[in-house]
PDB file of C-alpha atoms in Angstrom:
ATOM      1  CA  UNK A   9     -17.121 -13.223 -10.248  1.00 63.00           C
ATOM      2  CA  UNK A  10     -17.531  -9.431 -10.927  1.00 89.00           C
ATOM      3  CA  UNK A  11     -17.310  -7.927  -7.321  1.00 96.00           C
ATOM      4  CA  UNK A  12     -15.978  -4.495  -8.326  1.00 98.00           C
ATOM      5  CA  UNK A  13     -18.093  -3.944 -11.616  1.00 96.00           C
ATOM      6  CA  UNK A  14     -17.851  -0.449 -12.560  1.00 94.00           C
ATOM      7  CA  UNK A  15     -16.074   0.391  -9.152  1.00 98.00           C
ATOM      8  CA  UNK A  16     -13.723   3.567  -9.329  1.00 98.00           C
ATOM      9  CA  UNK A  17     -10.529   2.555  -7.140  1.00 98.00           C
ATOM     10  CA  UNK A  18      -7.393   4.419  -6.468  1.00 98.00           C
ATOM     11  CA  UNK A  19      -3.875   2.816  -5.492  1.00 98.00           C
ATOM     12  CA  UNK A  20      -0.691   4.459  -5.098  1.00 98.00           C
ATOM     13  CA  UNK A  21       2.344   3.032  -5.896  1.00 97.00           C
ATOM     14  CA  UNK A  22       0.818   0.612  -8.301  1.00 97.00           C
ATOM     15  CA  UNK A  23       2.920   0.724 -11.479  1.00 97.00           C
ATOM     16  CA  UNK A  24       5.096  -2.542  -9.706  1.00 96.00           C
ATOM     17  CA  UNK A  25       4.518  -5.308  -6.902  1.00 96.00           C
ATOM     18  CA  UNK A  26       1.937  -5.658  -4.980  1.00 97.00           C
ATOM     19  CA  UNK A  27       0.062  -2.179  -6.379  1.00 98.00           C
ATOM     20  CA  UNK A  28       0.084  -3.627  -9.650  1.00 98.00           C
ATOM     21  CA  UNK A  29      -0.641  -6.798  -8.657  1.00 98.00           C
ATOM     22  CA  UNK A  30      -4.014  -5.354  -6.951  1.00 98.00           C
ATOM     23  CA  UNK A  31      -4.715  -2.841  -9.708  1.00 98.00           C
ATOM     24  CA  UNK A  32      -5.000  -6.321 -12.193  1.00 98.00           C
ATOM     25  CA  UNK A  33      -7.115  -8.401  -9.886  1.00 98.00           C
ATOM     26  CA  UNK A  34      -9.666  -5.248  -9.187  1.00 98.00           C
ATOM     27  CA  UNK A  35      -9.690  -4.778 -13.102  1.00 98.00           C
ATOM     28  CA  UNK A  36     -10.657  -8.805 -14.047  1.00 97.00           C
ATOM     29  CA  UNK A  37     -13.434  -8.390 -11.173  1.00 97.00           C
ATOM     30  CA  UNK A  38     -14.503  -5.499 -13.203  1.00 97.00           C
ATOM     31  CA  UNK A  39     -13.123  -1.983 -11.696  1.00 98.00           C
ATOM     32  CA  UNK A  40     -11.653   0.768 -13.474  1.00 98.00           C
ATOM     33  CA  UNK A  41      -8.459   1.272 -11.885  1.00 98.00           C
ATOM     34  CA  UNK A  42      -6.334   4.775 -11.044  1.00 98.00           C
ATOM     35  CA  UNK A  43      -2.544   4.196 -10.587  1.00 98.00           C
ATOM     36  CA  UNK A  44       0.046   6.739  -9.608  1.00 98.00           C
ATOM     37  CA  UNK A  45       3.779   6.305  -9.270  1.00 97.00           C
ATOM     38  CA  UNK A  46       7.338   7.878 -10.605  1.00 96.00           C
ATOM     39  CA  UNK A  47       8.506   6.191 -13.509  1.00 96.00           C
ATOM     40  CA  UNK A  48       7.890   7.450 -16.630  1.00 97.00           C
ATOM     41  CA  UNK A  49       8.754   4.054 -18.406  1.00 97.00           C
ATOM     42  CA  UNK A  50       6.621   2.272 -15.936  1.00 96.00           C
ATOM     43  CA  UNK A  51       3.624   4.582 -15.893  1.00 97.00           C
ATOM     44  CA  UNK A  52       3.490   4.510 -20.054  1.00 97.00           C
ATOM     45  CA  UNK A  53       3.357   0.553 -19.358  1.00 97.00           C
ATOM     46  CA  UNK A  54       0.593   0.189 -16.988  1.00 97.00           C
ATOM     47  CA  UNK A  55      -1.376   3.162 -18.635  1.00 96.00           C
ATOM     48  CA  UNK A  56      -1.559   1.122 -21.884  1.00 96.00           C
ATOM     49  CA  UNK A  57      -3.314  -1.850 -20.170  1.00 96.00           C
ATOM     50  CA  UNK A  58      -7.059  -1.750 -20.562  1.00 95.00           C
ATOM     51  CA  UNK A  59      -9.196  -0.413 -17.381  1.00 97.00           C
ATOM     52  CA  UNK A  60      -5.585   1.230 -15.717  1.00 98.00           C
ATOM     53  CA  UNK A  61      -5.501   4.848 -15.662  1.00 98.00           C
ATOM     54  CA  UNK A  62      -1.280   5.841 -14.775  1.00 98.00           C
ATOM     55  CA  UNK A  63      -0.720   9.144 -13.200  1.00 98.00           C
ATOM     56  CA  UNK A  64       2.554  10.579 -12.251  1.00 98.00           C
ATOM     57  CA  UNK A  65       2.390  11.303  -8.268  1.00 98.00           C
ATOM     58  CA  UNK A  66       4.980  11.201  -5.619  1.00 97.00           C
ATOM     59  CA  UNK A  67       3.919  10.844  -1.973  1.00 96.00           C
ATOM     60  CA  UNK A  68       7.109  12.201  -0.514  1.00 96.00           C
ATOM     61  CA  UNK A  69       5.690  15.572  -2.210  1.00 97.00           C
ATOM     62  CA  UNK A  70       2.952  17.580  -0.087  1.00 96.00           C
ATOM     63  CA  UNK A  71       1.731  19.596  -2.777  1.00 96.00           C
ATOM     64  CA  UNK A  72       1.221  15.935  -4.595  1.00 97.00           C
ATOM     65  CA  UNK A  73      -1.737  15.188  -2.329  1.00 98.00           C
ATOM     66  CA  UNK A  74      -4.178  18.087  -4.000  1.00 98.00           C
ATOM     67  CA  UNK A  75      -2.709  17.121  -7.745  1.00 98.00           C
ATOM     68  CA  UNK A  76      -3.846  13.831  -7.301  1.00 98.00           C
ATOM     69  CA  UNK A  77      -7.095  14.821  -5.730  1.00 98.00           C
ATOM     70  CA  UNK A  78      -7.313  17.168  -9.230  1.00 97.00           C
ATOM     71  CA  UNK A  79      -6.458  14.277 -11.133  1.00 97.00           C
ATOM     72  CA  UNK A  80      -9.254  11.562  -9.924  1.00 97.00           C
ATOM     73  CA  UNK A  81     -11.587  14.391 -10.299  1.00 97.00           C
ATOM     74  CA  UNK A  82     -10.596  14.560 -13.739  1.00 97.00           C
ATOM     75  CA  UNK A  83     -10.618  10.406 -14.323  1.00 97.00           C
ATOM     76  CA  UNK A  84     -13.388   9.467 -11.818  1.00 97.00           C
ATOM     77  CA  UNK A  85     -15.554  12.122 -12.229  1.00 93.00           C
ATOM     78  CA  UNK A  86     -15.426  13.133  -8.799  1.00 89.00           C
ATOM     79  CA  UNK A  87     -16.537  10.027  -6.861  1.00 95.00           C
ATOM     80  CA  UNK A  88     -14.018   7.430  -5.697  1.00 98.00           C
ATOM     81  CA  UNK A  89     -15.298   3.749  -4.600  1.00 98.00           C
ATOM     82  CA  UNK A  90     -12.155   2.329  -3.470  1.00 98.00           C
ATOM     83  CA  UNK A  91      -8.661   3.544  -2.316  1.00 98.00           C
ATOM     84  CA  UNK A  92      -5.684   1.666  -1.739  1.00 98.00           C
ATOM     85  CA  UNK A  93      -2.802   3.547   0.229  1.00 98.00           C
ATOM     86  CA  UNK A  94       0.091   1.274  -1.308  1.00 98.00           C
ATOM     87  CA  UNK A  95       3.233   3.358  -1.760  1.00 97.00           C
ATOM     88  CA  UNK A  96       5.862   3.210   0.415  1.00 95.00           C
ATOM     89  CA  UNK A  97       9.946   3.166   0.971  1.00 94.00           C
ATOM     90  CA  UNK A  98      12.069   1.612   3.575  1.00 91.00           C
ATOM     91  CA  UNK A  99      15.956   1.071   4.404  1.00 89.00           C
ATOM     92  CA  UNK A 100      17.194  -0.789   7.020  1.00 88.00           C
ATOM     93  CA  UNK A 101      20.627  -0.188   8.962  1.00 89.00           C
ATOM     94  CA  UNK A 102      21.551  -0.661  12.441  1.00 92.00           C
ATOM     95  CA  UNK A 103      20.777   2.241  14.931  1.00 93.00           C
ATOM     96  CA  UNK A 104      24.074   3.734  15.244  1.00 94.00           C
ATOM     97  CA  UNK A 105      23.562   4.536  11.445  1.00 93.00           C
ATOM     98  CA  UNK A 106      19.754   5.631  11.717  1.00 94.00           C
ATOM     99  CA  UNK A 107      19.591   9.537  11.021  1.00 95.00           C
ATOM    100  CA  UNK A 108      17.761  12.157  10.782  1.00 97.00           C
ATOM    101  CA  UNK A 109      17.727  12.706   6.708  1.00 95.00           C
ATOM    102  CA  UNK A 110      16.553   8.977   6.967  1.00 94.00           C
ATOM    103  CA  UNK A 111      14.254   9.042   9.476  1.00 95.00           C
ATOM    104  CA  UNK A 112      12.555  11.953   7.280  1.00 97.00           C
ATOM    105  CA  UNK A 113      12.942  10.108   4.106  1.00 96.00           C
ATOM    106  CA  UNK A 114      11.053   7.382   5.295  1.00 97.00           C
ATOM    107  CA  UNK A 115       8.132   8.898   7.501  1.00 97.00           C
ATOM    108  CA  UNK A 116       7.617  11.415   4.421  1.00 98.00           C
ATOM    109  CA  UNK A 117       6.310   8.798   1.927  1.00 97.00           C
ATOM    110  CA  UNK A 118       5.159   5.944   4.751  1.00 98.00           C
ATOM    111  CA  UNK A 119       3.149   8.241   6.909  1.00 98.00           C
ATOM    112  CA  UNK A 120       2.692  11.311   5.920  1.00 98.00           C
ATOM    113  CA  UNK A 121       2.102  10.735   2.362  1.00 98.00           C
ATOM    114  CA  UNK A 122      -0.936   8.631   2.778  1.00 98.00           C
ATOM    115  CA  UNK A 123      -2.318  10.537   5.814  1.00 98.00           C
ATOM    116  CA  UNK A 124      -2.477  13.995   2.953  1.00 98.00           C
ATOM    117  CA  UNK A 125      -4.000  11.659   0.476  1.00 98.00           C
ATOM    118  CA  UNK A 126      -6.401  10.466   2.352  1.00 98.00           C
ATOM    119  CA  UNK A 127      -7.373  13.775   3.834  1.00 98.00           C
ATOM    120  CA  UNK A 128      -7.242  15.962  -0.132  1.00 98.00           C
ATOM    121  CA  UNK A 129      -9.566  12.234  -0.900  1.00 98.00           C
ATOM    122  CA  UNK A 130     -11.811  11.913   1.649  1.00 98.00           C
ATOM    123  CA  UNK A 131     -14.565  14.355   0.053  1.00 97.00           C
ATOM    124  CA  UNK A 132     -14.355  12.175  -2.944  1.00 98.00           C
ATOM    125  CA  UNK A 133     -15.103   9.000  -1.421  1.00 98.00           C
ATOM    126  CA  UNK A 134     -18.581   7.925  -2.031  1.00 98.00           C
ATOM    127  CA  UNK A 135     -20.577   6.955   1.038  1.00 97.00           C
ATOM    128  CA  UNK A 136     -19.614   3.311   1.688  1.00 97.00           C
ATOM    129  CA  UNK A 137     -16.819   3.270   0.418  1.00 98.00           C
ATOM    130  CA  UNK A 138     -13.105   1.079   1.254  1.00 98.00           C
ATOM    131  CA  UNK A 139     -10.056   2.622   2.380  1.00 98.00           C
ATOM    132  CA  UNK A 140      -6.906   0.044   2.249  1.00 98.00           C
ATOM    133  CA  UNK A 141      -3.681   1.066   4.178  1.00 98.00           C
ATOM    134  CA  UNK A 142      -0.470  -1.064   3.265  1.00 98.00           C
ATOM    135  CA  UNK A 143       1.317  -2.094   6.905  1.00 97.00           C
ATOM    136  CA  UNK A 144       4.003  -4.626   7.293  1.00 96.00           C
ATOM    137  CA  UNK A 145       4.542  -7.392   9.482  1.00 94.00           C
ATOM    138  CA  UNK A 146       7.820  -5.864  10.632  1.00 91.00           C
ATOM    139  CA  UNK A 147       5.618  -4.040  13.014  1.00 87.00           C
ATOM    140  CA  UNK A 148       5.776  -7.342  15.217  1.00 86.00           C
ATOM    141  CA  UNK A 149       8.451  -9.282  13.816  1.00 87.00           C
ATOM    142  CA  UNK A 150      11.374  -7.098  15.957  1.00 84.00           C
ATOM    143  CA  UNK A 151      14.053  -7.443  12.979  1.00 85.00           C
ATOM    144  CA  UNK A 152      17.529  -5.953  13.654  1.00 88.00           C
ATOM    145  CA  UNK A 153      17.913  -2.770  10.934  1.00 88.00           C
ATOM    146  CA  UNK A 154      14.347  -2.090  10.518  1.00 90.00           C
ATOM    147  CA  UNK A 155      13.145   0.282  13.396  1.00 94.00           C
ATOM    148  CA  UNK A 156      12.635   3.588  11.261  1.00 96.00           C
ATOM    149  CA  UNK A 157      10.381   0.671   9.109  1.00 95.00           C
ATOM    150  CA  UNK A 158       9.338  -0.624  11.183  1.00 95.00           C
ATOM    151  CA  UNK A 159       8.205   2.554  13.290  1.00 96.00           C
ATOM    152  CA  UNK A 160       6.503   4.107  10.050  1.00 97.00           C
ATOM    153  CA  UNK A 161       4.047   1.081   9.508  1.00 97.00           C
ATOM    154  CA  UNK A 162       3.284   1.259  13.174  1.00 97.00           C
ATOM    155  CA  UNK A 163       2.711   4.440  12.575  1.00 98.00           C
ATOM    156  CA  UNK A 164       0.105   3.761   9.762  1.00 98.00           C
ATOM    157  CA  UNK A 165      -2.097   0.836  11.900  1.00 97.00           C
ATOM    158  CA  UNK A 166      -2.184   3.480  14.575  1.00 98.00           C
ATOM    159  CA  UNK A 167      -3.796   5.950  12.172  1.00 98.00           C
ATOM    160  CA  UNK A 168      -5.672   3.006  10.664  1.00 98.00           C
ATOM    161  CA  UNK A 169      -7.560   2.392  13.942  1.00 97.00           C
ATOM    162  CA  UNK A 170      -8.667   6.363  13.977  1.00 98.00           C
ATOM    163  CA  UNK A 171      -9.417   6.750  10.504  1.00 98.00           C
ATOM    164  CA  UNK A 172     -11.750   3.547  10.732  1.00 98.00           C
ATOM    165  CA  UNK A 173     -13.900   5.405  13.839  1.00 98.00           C
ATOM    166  CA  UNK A 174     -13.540   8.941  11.961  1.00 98.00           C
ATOM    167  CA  UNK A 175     -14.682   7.248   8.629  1.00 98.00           C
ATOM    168  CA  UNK A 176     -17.348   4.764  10.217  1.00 98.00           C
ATOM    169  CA  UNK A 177     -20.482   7.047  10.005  1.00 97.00           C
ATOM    170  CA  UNK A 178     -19.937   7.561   6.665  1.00 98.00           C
ATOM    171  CA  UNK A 179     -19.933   3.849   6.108  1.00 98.00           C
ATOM    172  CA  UNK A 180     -16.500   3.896   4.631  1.00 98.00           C
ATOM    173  CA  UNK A 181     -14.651   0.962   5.988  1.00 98.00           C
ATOM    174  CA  UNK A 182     -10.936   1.338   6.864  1.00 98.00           C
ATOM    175  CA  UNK A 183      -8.338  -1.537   7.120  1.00 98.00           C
ATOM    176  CA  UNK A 184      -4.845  -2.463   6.510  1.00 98.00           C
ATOM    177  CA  UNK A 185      -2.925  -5.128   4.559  1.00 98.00           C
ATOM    178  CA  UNK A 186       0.521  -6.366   6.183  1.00 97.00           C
ATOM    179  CA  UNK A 187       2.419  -8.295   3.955  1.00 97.00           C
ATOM    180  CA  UNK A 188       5.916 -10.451   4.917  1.00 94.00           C
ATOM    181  CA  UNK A 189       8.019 -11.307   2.923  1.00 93.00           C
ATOM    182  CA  UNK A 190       6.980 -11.235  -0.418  1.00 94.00           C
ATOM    183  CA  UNK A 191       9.231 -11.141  -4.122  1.00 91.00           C
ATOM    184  CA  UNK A 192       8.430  -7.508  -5.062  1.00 85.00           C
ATOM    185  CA  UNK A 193      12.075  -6.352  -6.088  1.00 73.00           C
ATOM    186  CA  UNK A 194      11.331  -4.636  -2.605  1.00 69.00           C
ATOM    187  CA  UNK A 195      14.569  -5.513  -0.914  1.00 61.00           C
ATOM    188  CA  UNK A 196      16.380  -4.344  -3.900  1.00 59.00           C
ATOM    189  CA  UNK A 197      14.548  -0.860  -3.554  1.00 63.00           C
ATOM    190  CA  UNK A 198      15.874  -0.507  -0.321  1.00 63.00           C
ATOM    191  CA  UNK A 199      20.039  -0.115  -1.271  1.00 64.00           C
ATOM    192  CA  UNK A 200      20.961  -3.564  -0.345  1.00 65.00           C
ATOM    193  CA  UNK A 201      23.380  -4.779  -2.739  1.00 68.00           C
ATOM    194  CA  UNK A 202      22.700  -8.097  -4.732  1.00 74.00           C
ATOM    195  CA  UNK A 203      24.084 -10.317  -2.749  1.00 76.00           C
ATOM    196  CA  UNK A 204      22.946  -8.456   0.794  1.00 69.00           C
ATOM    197  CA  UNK A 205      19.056  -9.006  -0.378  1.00 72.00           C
ATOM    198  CA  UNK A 206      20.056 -12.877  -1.253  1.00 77.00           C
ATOM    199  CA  UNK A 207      21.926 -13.142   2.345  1.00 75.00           C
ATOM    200  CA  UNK A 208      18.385 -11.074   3.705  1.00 73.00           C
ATOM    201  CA  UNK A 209      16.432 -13.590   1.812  1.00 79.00           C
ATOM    202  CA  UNK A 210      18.278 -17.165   2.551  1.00 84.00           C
ATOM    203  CA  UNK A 211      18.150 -15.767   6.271  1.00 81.00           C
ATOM    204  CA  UNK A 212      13.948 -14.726   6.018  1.00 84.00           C
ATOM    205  CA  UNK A 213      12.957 -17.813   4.643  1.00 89.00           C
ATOM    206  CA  UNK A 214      13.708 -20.491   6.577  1.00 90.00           C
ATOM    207  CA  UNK A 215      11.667 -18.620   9.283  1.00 90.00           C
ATOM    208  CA  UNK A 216       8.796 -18.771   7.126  1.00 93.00           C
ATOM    209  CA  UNK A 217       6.424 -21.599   8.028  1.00 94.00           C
ATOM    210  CA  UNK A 218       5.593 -21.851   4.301  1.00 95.00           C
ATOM    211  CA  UNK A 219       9.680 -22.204   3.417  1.00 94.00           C
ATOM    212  CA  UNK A 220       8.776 -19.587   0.521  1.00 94.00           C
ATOM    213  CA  UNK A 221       8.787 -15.637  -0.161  1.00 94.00           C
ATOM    214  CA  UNK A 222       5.206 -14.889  -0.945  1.00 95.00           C
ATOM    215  CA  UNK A 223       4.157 -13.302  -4.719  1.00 96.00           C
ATOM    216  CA  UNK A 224       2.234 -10.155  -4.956  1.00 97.00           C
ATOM    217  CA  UNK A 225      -0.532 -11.843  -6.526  1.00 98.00           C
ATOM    218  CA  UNK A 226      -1.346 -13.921  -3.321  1.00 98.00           C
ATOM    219  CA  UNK A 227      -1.437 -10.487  -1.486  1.00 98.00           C
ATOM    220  CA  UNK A 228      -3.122  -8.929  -4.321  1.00 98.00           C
ATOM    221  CA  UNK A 229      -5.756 -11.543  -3.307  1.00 97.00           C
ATOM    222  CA  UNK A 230      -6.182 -10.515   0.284  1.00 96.00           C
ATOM    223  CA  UNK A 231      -5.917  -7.041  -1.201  1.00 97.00           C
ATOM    224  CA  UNK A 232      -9.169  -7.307  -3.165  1.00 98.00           C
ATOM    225  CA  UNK A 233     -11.192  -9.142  -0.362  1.00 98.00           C
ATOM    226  CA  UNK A 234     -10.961  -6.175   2.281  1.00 98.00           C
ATOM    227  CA  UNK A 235     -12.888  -3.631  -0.139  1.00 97.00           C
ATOM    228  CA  UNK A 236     -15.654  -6.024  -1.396  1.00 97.00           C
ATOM    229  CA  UNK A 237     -19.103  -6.501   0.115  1.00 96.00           C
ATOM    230  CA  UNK A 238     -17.532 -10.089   1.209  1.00 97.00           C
ATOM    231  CA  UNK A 239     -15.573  -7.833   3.712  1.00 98.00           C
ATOM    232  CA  UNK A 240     -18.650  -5.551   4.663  1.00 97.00           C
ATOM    233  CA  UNK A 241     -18.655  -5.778   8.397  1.00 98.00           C
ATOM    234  CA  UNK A 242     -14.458  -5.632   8.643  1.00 98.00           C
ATOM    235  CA  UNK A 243     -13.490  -2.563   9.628  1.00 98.00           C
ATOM    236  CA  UNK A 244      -9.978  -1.130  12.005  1.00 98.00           C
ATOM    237  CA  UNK A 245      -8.751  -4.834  10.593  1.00 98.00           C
ATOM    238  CA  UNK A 246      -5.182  -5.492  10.082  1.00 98.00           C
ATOM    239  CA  UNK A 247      -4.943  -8.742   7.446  1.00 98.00           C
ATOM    240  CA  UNK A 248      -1.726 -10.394   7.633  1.00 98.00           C
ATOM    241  CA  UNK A 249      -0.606 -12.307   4.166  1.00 97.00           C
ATOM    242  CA  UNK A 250       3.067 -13.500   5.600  1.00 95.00           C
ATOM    243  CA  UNK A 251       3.313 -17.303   5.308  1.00 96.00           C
ATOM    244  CA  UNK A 252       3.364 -17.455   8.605  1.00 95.00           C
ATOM    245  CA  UNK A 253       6.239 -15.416   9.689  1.00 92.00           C
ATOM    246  CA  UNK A 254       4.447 -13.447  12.012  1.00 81.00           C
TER     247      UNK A 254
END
């Protein structure tokens, strides 16, 4: 089933996990794909694949907002179909270690990089088009060590709910995907030591209804379902892919 033939889609952070997950299930239903991210060695990999286009892009940068606008323009044409918000950070320590290099870190890539994207974007977007914002279900869950996380995905639904009413009369639908916890190399990313991601892991999933960590293929799944005409009349919707955790 081709439900994204010829589609133009956009997704940051997808040279790894559940970006490049996405980018791979939009591209067998038919879209060409635009991927940014940070690693050279990565971003030669996924640019080789057929229907990826790999552009170097950091959210955390400001200025990186307009370059990317500059570079869809130069892949796309100037018309955009789809866009997937995916990249993100997070940390986790107790409060009496939270600071405020941290706290900027974190709300730099989570919420203000995709809020500047969206905005250098949004003239791109063709009339009816999907945006997808990547939330978490730490927003509910409460976890000790993940409130500046945790506050930066709450951050994002919040801005989801706007965006969805500012977007609306252009047609362009606007929802979120909240993953749990799912085997990205995530925990890794977040300067947990080896064995402190498998203590974080043999603690997670026995909460898990499922009694597994989720792959980024099963959210990739949920991922491609919000911006197809099967998902025409969702809109402000936060989709939770967690096993149950939530």
């Amino acid at each position: 089933m081709q439900r994204f033939e010829k589609a133009r889609i956009v997704i940051t952070g997808g040279t790894g996990g559940i970006g490049l997950a996405t980018a791979e299930r939009l591209v067998a239903e038919g879209a060409d794909v635009l991927v940014t991210g940070r690693d050279p060695e990565r971003l030669a990999g996924v640019g080789a694949r057929a229907g990826i286009t790999a552009v170097a892009n950091d959210a955390a940068d400001p200025d990186a907002a307009d370059a990317l606008r500059d570079a869809v323009e130069v892949t796309f044409g100037g018309t955009v179909d789809g866009l997937f918000l995916n990249a993100g950070l997070g940390a986790f320590q107790p409060l009496d270690a939270v600071d405020a290099t941290e706290l900027d870190r974190q709300y730099r890539v989570n919420v203000r990089g995709p809020l500047l994207q969206l905005r250098a974007l949004s003239p791109l977007l063709a009339d009816g088009a999907s945006v997808l914002l990547n939330t978490s279900v730490l927003n509910d869950l409460g976890m000790p060590g993940s409130a500046v996380y945790a506050a930066t995905k709450g951050a994002v639904r919040s801005a989801m709910n706007v965006l969805a009413n500012e977007l609306g009369a252009r047609g362009i639908r606007v929802n979120a995907i909240s993953p749990g916890p799912i085997d990205t190399g995530f925990m890794a990313a977040t300067g947990l030591a080896p064995d402190e991601v498998d203590g974080f892991v043999a603690q997670v999933v026995p909460r898990v209804p499922l009694g597994r960590m989720g792959r980024p293929e099963e959210v990739a799944a949920a991922a491609a379902f919000l911006p197809s005409n099967d998902a025409s009349y969702v809109t402000g919707s936060e989709l939770v892919v967690s096993g149950g955790i939530s």
